[in-house]
Amino acid sequence: MRFRIEADLVDLYRCDCSLCRMKNALITSVHEDRFMLVSGEESLSEYNWNTGVARHFFCARCGIYPFHKKRSMPDHYGINVNCLEGFFPEARPVRQADGKAMTVKTGGARSLWTGPPAD
């Protein structure tokens, strides 16, 4: 599978929700107009959980998570920058995203994330 993005990679983050924490992905967000799946669509598998709005993709052949369609910003992709050829994030700042607070509880599920908790 190959994909291309057009973006300045200045906002790198790790999400602490249960899924992202276990994937240990380093993510950036890219508007859907700046993302192109070049090849390998037939190799993509999709995982949906919680509200089913976010679409988490992974390679059915190797199991790697390259990107997901975001629930909090439906017109954006979350890109695993570790999958970008020639990009080395080691010296870049990484922020911590509060994904735990975005988790929707069973029974009172919201269809969309309403934002971070108020201080």
CSV table of N, CA and C in Angstrom, one decimal:
chain,number,residue,atom,x,y,z
A,1,MET,N,0.8,-1.2,0.0
A,1,MET,CA,0.0,0.0,0.0
A,1,MET,C,0.9,1.2,0.0
A,2,ARG,N,0.5,2.2,-0.7
A,2,ARG,CA,1.2,3.5,-0.8
A,2,ARG,C,0.2,4.6,-0.7
A,3,PHE,N,0.6,5.6,0.1
A,3,PHE,CA,-0.2,6.9,0.1
A,3,PHE,C,0.7,8.1,0.2
A,4,ARG,N,0.1,9.2,-0.1
A,4,ARG,CA,0.8,10.5,-0.2
A,4,ARG,C,0.1,11.5,0.6
A,5,ILE,N,0.8,12.4,1.3
A,5,ILE,CA,0.2,13.5,1.9
A,5,ILE,C,0.9,14.8,1.6
A,6,GLU,N,0.2,15.9,1.6
A,6,GLU,CA,0.8,17.2,1.4
A,6,GLU,C,0.6,17.9,2.7
A,7,ALA,N,1.7,18.1,3.5
A,7,ALA,CA,1.5,18.7,4.8
A,7,ALA,C,2.8,19.2,5.4
A,8,ASP,N,2.8,20.2,6.2
A,8,ASP,CA,3.9,20.6,7.0
A,8,ASP,C,3.7,19.8,8.3
A,9,LEU,N,4.7,19.0,8.6
A,9,LEU,CA,4.6,18.0,9.7
A,9,LEU,C,5.1,18.7,11.0
A,10,VAL,N,4.3,19.7,11.5
A,10,VAL,CA,4.7,20.4,12.7
A,10,VAL,C,3.9,20.0,13.9
A,11,ASP,N,2.8,19.4,13.8
A,11,ASP,CA,2.0,18.9,14.9
A,11,ASP,C,2.0,17.4,15.0
A,12,LEU,N,2.9,16.8,15.8
A,12,LEU,CA,3.0,15.4,16.0
A,12,LEU,C,2.5,15.1,17.4
A,13,TYR,N,1.7,14.0,17.5
A,13,TYR,CA,1.1,13.7,18.8
A,13,TYR,C,0.9,12.2,19.0
A,14,ARG,N,0.8,11.9,20.2
A,14,ARG,CA,0.5,10.5,20.7
A,14,ARG,C,-0.8,10.6,21.4
A,15,CYS,N,-1.8,9.7,21.0
A,15,CYS,CA,-3.1,9.7,21.7
A,15,CYS,C,-3.1,8.6,22.8
A,16,ASP,N,-3.7,8.9,23.9
A,16,ASP,CA,-3.7,7.9,25.0
A,16,ASP,C,-5.0,7.1,25.1
A,17,CYS,N,-5.8,7.1,24.0
A,17,CYS,CA,-7.0,6.3,24.1
A,17,CYS,C,-6.5,4.8,24.0
A,18,SER,N,-7.4,3.9,24.4
A,18,SER,CA,-6.9,2.5,24.5
A,18,SER,C,-6.4,1.9,23.2
A,19,LEU,N,-7.0,2.3,22.1
A,19,LEU,CA,-6.6,1.8,20.8
A,19,LEU,C,-5.2,2.4,20.3
A,20,CYS,N,-5.1,3.7,20.4
A,20,CYS,CA,-3.9,4.4,19.9
A,20,CYS,C,-2.7,4.1,20.9
A,21,ARG,N,-3.0,4.0,22.1
A,21,ARG,CA,-1.9,3.7,23.1
A,21,ARG,C,-1.3,2.3,22.8
A,22,MET,N,-2.1,1.3,22.4
A,22,MET,CA,-1.6,0.0,22.1
A,22,MET,C,-0.9,0.0,20.7
A,23,LYS,N,-1.4,0.8,19.8
A,23,LYS,CA,-0.7,0.9,18.5
A,23,LYS,C,0.6,1.6,18.6
A,24,ASN,N,0.7,2.5,19.6
A,24,ASN,CA,1.9,3.3,19.8
A,24,ASN,C,2.3,4.1,18.5
A,25,ALA,N,1.3,4.6,17.9
A,25,ALA,CA,1.5,5.4,16.6
A,25,ALA,C,1.9,6.8,17.0
A,26,LEU,N,2.7,7.4,16.1
A,26,LEU,CA,3.0,8.8,16.2
A,26,LEU,C,2.2,9.5,15.1
A,27,ILE,N,1.3,10.4,15.4
A,27,ILE,CA,0.3,10.8,14.5
A,27,ILE,C,0.4,12.3,14.1
A,28,THR,N,0.0,12.6,12.9
A,28,THR,CA,-0.3,14.0,12.5
A,28,THR,C,-1.7,14.0,11.8
A,29,SER,N,-2.3,15.2,11.8
A,29,SER,CA,-3.6,15.3,11.2
A,29,SER,C,-3.5,16.0,9.8
A,30,VAL,N,-4.2,15.5,8.8
A,30,VAL,CA,-4.1,16.0,7.5
A,30,VAL,C,-5.5,16.1,6.9
A,31,HIS,N,-5.8,17.2,6.3
A,31,HIS,CA,-7.2,17.4,5.7
A,31,HIS,C,-7.3,16.4,4.6
A,32,GLU,N,-8.5,15.9,4.4
A,32,GLU,CA,-8.7,14.8,3.4
A,32,GLU,C,-8.3,15.3,2.0
A,33,ASP,N,-8.3,16.6,1.7
A,33,ASP,CA,-7.9,17.1,0.4
A,33,ASP,C,-6.4,16.9,0.2
A,34,ARG,N,-5.7,16.7,1.3
A,34,ARG,CA,-4.2,16.6,1.2
A,34,ARG,C,-3.7,15.2,1.4
A,35,PHE,N,-4.6,14.2,1.3
A,35,PHE,CA,-4.3,12.8,1.4
A,35,PHE,C,-4.7,12.1,0.1
A,36,MET,N,-3.8,11.2,-0.4
A,36,MET,CA,-4.1,10.4,-1.6
A,36,MET,C,-3.6,9.0,-1.4
A,37,LEU,N,-4.6,8.1,-1.5
A,37,LEU,CA,-4.2,6.7,-1.5
A,37,LEU,C,-3.7,6.3,-2.9
A,38,VAL,N,-2.4,6.1,-3.1
A,38,VAL,CA,-1.9,5.9,-4.4
A,38,VAL,C,-2.1,4.5,-4.9
A,39,SER,N,-1.9,3.5,-4.0
A,39,SER,CA,-2.1,2.1,-4.4
A,39,SER,C,-2.4,1.2,-3.2
A,40,GLY,N,-2.9,0.0,-3.4
A,40,GLY,CA,-3.0,-0.9,-2.4
A,40,GLY,C,-4.4,-0.9,-1.6
A,41,GLU,N,-5.4,-0.3,-2.2
A,41,GLU,CA,-6.7,-0.2,-1.5
A,41,GLU,C,-7.2,-1.6,-1.2
A,42,GLU,N,-6.9,-2.6,-2.1
A,42,GLU,CA,-7.4,-3.9,-1.8
A,42,GLU,C,-6.7,-4.6,-0.6
A,43,SER,N,-5.6,-4.0,-0.1
A,43,SER,CA,-4.9,-4.5,1.0
A,43,SER,C,-5.4,-3.9,2.3
A,44,LEU,N,-6.2,-2.9,2.3
A,44,LEU,CA,-6.7,-2.3,3.5
A,44,LEU,C,-7.8,-3.0,4.2
A,45,SER,N,-7.7,-3.1,5.5
A,45,SER,CA,-8.8,-3.6,6.3
A,45,SER,C,-9.2,-2.5,7.2
A,46,GLU,N,-10.4,-2.6,7.7
A,46,GLU,CA,-10.9,-1.5,8.5
A,46,GLU,C,-11.4,-2.0,9.9
A,47,TYR,N,-11.1,-1.2,10.9
A,47,TYR,CA,-11.6,-1.5,12.2
A,47,TYR,C,-12.4,-0.3,12.7
A,48,ASN,N,-13.6,-0.6,13.2
A,48,ASN,CA,-14.5,0.5,13.8
A,48,ASN,C,-14.8,0.1,15.2
A,49,TRP,N,-14.8,1.0,16.1
A,49,TRP,CA,-15.2,0.7,17.5
A,49,TRP,C,-15.9,1.9,18.1
A,50,ASN,N,-16.4,1.7,19.2
A,50,ASN,CA,-17.2,2.8,20.0
A,50,ASN,C,-18.3,3.3,19.1
A,51,THR,N,-18.3,4.5,18.7
A,51,THR,CA,-19.5,5.1,17.9
A,51,THR,C,-19.5,4.6,16.5
A,52,GLY,N,-18.4,4.0,16.0
A,52,GLY,CA,-18.3,3.5,14.6
A,52,GLY,C,-18.0,4.7,13.6
A,53,VAL,N,-17.8,5.9,14.1
A,53,VAL,CA,-17.6,7.0,13.2
A,53,VAL,C,-16.2,7.0,12.7
A,54,ALA,N,-15.2,6.9,13.5
A,54,ALA,CA,-13.8,6.8,13.1
A,54,ALA,C,-13.6,5.5,12.3
A,55,ARG,N,-12.8,5.6,11.3
A,55,ARG,CA,-12.5,4.5,10.5
A,55,ARG,C,-11.0,4.2,10.6
A,56,HIS,N,-10.6,3.2,11.3
A,56,HIS,CA,-9.2,2.9,11.5
A,56,HIS,C,-8.8,1.8,10.5
A,57,PHE,N,-7.8,2.2,9.7
A,57,PHE,CA,-7.3,1.3,8.6
A,57,PHE,C,-6.0,0.6,9.0
A,58,PHE,N,-5.8,-0.6,8.5
A,58,PHE,CA,-4.5,-1.3,8.7
A,58,PHE,C,-4.3,-2.2,7.5
A,59,CYS,N,-3.1,-2.6,7.3
A,59,CYS,CA,-2.8,-3.4,6.1
A,59,CYS,C,-3.1,-4.9,6.5
A,60,ALA,N,-3.9,-5.5,5.7
A,60,ALA,CA,-4.4,-6.9,5.9
A,60,ALA,C,-3.2,-7.9,5.7
A,61,ARG,N,-2.2,-7.5,5.0
A,61,ARG,CA,-1.0,-8.3,4.8
A,61,ARG,C,0.0,-8.3,5.9
A,62,CYS,N,0.3,-7.1,6.4
A,62,CYS,CA,1.4,-7.0,7.4
A,62,CYS,C,0.9,-6.5,8.8
A,63,GLY,N,-0.4,-6.0,8.8
A,63,GLY,CA,-1.0,-5.6,10.1
A,63,GLY,C,-0.6,-4.2,10.6
A,64,ILE,N,0.2,-3.4,9.8
A,64,ILE,CA,0.6,-2.1,10.3
A,64,ILE,C,-0.6,-1.1,10.1
A,65,TYR,N,-0.7,-0.2,11.1
A,65,TYR,CA,-1.7,0.9,11.0
A,65,TYR,C,-1.1,2.1,10.3
A,66,PRO,N,-1.5,2.5,9.1
A,66,PRO,CA,-1.0,3.7,8.4
A,66,PRO,C,-1.8,5.0,8.7
A,67,PHE,N,-3.1,4.9,8.8
A,67,PHE,CA,-3.9,6.1,8.9
A,67,PHE,C,-5.3,5.7,9.4
A,68,HIS,N,-6.1,6.7,9.8
A,68,HIS,CA,-7.5,6.6,10.1
A,68,HIS,C,-8.2,7.8,9.8
A,69,LYS,N,-9.5,7.7,9.5
A,69,LYS,CA,-10.4,8.8,9.3
A,69,LYS,C,-10.9,9.2,10.6
A,70,LYS,N,-10.8,10.4,11.0
A,70,LYS,CA,-11.0,10.9,12.4
A,70,LYS,C,-12.5,11.1,12.7
A,71,ARG,N,-12.8,10.8,13.9
A,71,ARG,CA,-14.1,11.1,14.5
A,71,ARG,C,-14.2,12.5,14.9
A,72,SER,N,-13.2,13.1,15.5
A,72,SER,CA,-13.2,14.4,16.0
A,72,SER,C,-13.2,15.5,14.9
A,73,MET,N,-12.6,15.1,13.8
A,73,MET,CA,-12.5,16.0,12.6
A,73,MET,C,-12.8,15.1,11.4
A,74,PRO,N,-14.0,14.9,11.1
A,74,PRO,CA,-14.4,14.0,10.0
A,74,PRO,C,-13.8,14.3,8.6
A,75,ASP,N,-13.3,15.5,8.4
A,75,ASP,CA,-12.7,15.8,7.1
A,75,ASP,C,-11.2,15.7,7.2
A,76,HIS,N,-10.7,15.0,8.2
A,76,HIS,CA,-9.3,14.8,8.3
A,76,HIS,C,-8.9,13.3,8.5
A,77,TYR,N,-7.7,13.0,8.1
A,77,TYR,CA,-7.1,11.7,8.4
A,77,TYR,C,-6.0,11.9,9.5
A,78,GLY,N,-5.9,10.9,10.4
A,78,GLY,CA,-4.8,10.8,11.3
A,78,GLY,C,-3.8,9.9,10.6
A,79,ILE,N,-2.6,10.4,10.4
A,79,ILE,CA,-1.5,9.7,9.7
A,79,ILE,C,-0.5,9.2,10.6
A,80,ASN,N,-0.1,8.0,10.6
A,80,ASN,CA,1.0,7.4,11.4
A,80,ASN,C,2.3,7.8,10.7
A,81,VAL,N,3.0,8.8,11.2
A,81,VAL,CA,4.1,9.4,10.5
A,81,VAL,C,5.3,8.4,10.4
A,82,ASN,N,5.2,7.3,11.2
A,82,ASN,CA,6.2,6.3,11.1
A,82,ASN,C,6.1,5.5,9.8
A,83,CYS,N,5.0,5.7,9.1
A,83,CYS,CA,4.9,5.0,7.8
A,83,CYS,C,5.3,5.9,6.6
A,84,LEU,N,5.8,7.1,6.9
A,84,LEU,CA,6.2,8.0,5.8
A,84,LEU,C,7.7,7.8,5.5
A,85,GLU,N,7.9,7.4,4.3
A,85,GLU,CA,9.2,7.2,3.8
A,85,GLU,C,10.1,8.4,3.8
A,86,GLY,N,11.3,8.3,4.5
A,86,GLY,CA,12.2,9.4,4.5
A,86,GLY,C,11.9,10.5,5.6
A,87,PHE,N,10.9,10.2,6.4
A,87,PHE,CA,10.6,11.2,7.5
A,87,PHE,C,11.1,10.6,8.8
A,88,PHE,N,11.9,11.4,9.5
A,88,PHE,CA,12.5,11.0,10.8
A,88,PHE,C,12.1,12.0,11.9
A,89,PRO,N,11.2,11.5,12.7
A,89,PRO,CA,10.6,12.4,13.7
A,89,PRO,C,11.4,12.6,15.0
A,90,GLU,N,12.5,11.9,15.2
A,90,GLU,CA,13.2,11.8,16.4
A,90,GLU,C,13.5,13.2,17.1
A,91,ALA,N,13.8,14.2,16.3
A,91,ALA,CA,14.1,15.5,16.9
A,91,ALA,C,13.0,16.5,17.0
A,92,ARG,N,11.8,16.0,16.7
A,92,ARG,CA,10.6,16.9,16.7
A,92,ARG,C,9.9,16.8,18.0
A,93,PRO,N,9.2,17.9,18.4
A,93,PRO,CA,8.4,17.9,19.6
A,93,PRO,C,7.1,17.1,19.3
A,94,VAL,N,6.7,16.4,20.4
A,94,VAL,CA,5.5,15.5,20.3
A,94,VAL,C,4.6,15.9,21.5
A,95,ARG,N,3.4,16.2,21.2
A,95,ARG,CA,2.4,16.5,22.2
A,95,ARG,C,1.6,15.3,22.6
A,96,GLN,N,1.0,15.3,23.8
A,96,GLN,CA,0.1,14.2,24.2
A,96,GLN,C,-1.3,14.6,24.0
A,97,ALA,N,-2.0,13.8,23.2
A,97,ALA,CA,-3.5,14.1,23.0
A,97,ALA,C,-4.3,13.3,24.0
A,98,ASP,N,-5.3,13.9,24.5
A,98,ASP,CA,-6.1,13.3,25.6
A,98,ASP,C,-7.3,12.5,25.0
A,99,GLY,N,-6.9,11.4,24.4
A,99,GLY,CA,-7.9,10.5,23.8
A,99,GLY,C,-8.8,9.8,24.8
A,100,LYS,N,-8.3,9.6,26.0
A,100,LYS,CA,-9.1,8.9,27.0
A,100,LYS,C,-10.4,9.7,27.2
A,101,ALA,N,-10.3,11.0,27.3
A,101,ALA,CA,-11.4,11.9,27.5
A,101,ALA,C,-12.4,11.9,26.3
A,102,MET,N,-12.0,11.5,25.2
A,102,MET,CA,-12.8,11.4,24.0
A,102,MET,C,-13.6,10.1,24.0
A,103,THR,N,-13.2,9.1,24.7
A,103,THR,CA,-13.9,7.8,24.7
A,103,THR,C,-15.3,8.0,25.1
A,104,VAL,N,-16.2,7.4,24.3
A,104,VAL,CA,-17.6,7.5,24.6
A,104,VAL,C,-18.0,6.2,25.4
A,105,LYS,N,-18.7,6.4,26.4
A,105,LYS,CA,-19.2,5.3,27.3
A,105,LYS,C,-20.5,4.7,26.7
A,106,THR,N,-20.6,3.4,26.8
A,106,THR,CA,-21.8,2.7,26.4
A,106,THR,C,-23.0,3.2,27.1
A,107,GLY,N,-24.1,3.3,26.4
A,107,GLY,CA,-25.3,3.8,26.9
A,107,GLY,C,-25.6,5.2,26.7
A,108,GLY,N,-24.6,6.1,26.9
A,108,GLY,CA,-24.8,7.5,26.7
A,108,GLY,C,-24.0,8.0,25.5
A,109,ALA,N,-23.8,7.2,24.5
A,109,ALA,CA,-22.9,7.5,23.4
A,109,ALA,C,-23.3,8.8,22.6
A,110,ARG,N,-22.4,9.6,22.3
A,110,ARG,CA,-22.6,10.7,21.5
A,110,ARG,C,-22.2,10.4,20.1
A,111,SER,N,-22.8,11.0,19.1
A,111,SER,CA,-22.4,10.6,17.7
A,111,SER,C,-21.1,11.3,17.3
A,112,LEU,N,-20.8,12.4,17.9
A,112,LEU,CA,-19.5,13.1,17.6
A,112,LEU,C,-18.9,13.6,18.9
A,113,TRP,N,-17.6,13.7,18.9
A,113,TRP,CA,-16.9,14.3,20.0
A,113,TRP,C,-17.2,15.7,20.2
A,114,THR,N,-17.5,16.2,21.4
A,114,THR,CA,-17.9,17.5,21.7
A,114,THR,C,-16.8,18.4,22.1
A,115,GLY,N,-15.6,17.9,22.2
A,115,GLY,CA,-14.4,18.7,22.6
A,115,GLY,C,-13.8,18.2,23.9
A,116,PRO,N,-12.7,18.8,24.2
A,116,PRO,CA,-12.0,18.3,25.5
A,116,PRO,C,-12.8,18.7,26.7
A,117,PRO,N,-12.6,18.1,27.8
A,117,PRO,CA,-13.3,18.4,29.0
A,117,PRO,C,-12.9,19.8,29.5
A,118,ALA,N,-13.8,20.6,30.1
A,118,ALA,CA,-13.5,21.9,30.6
A,118,ALA,C,-12.7,21.8,31.8
A,119,ASP,N,-11.8,22.8,32.0
A,119,ASP,CA,-10.9,22.8,33.2
A,119,ASP,C,-11.7,23.3,34.4
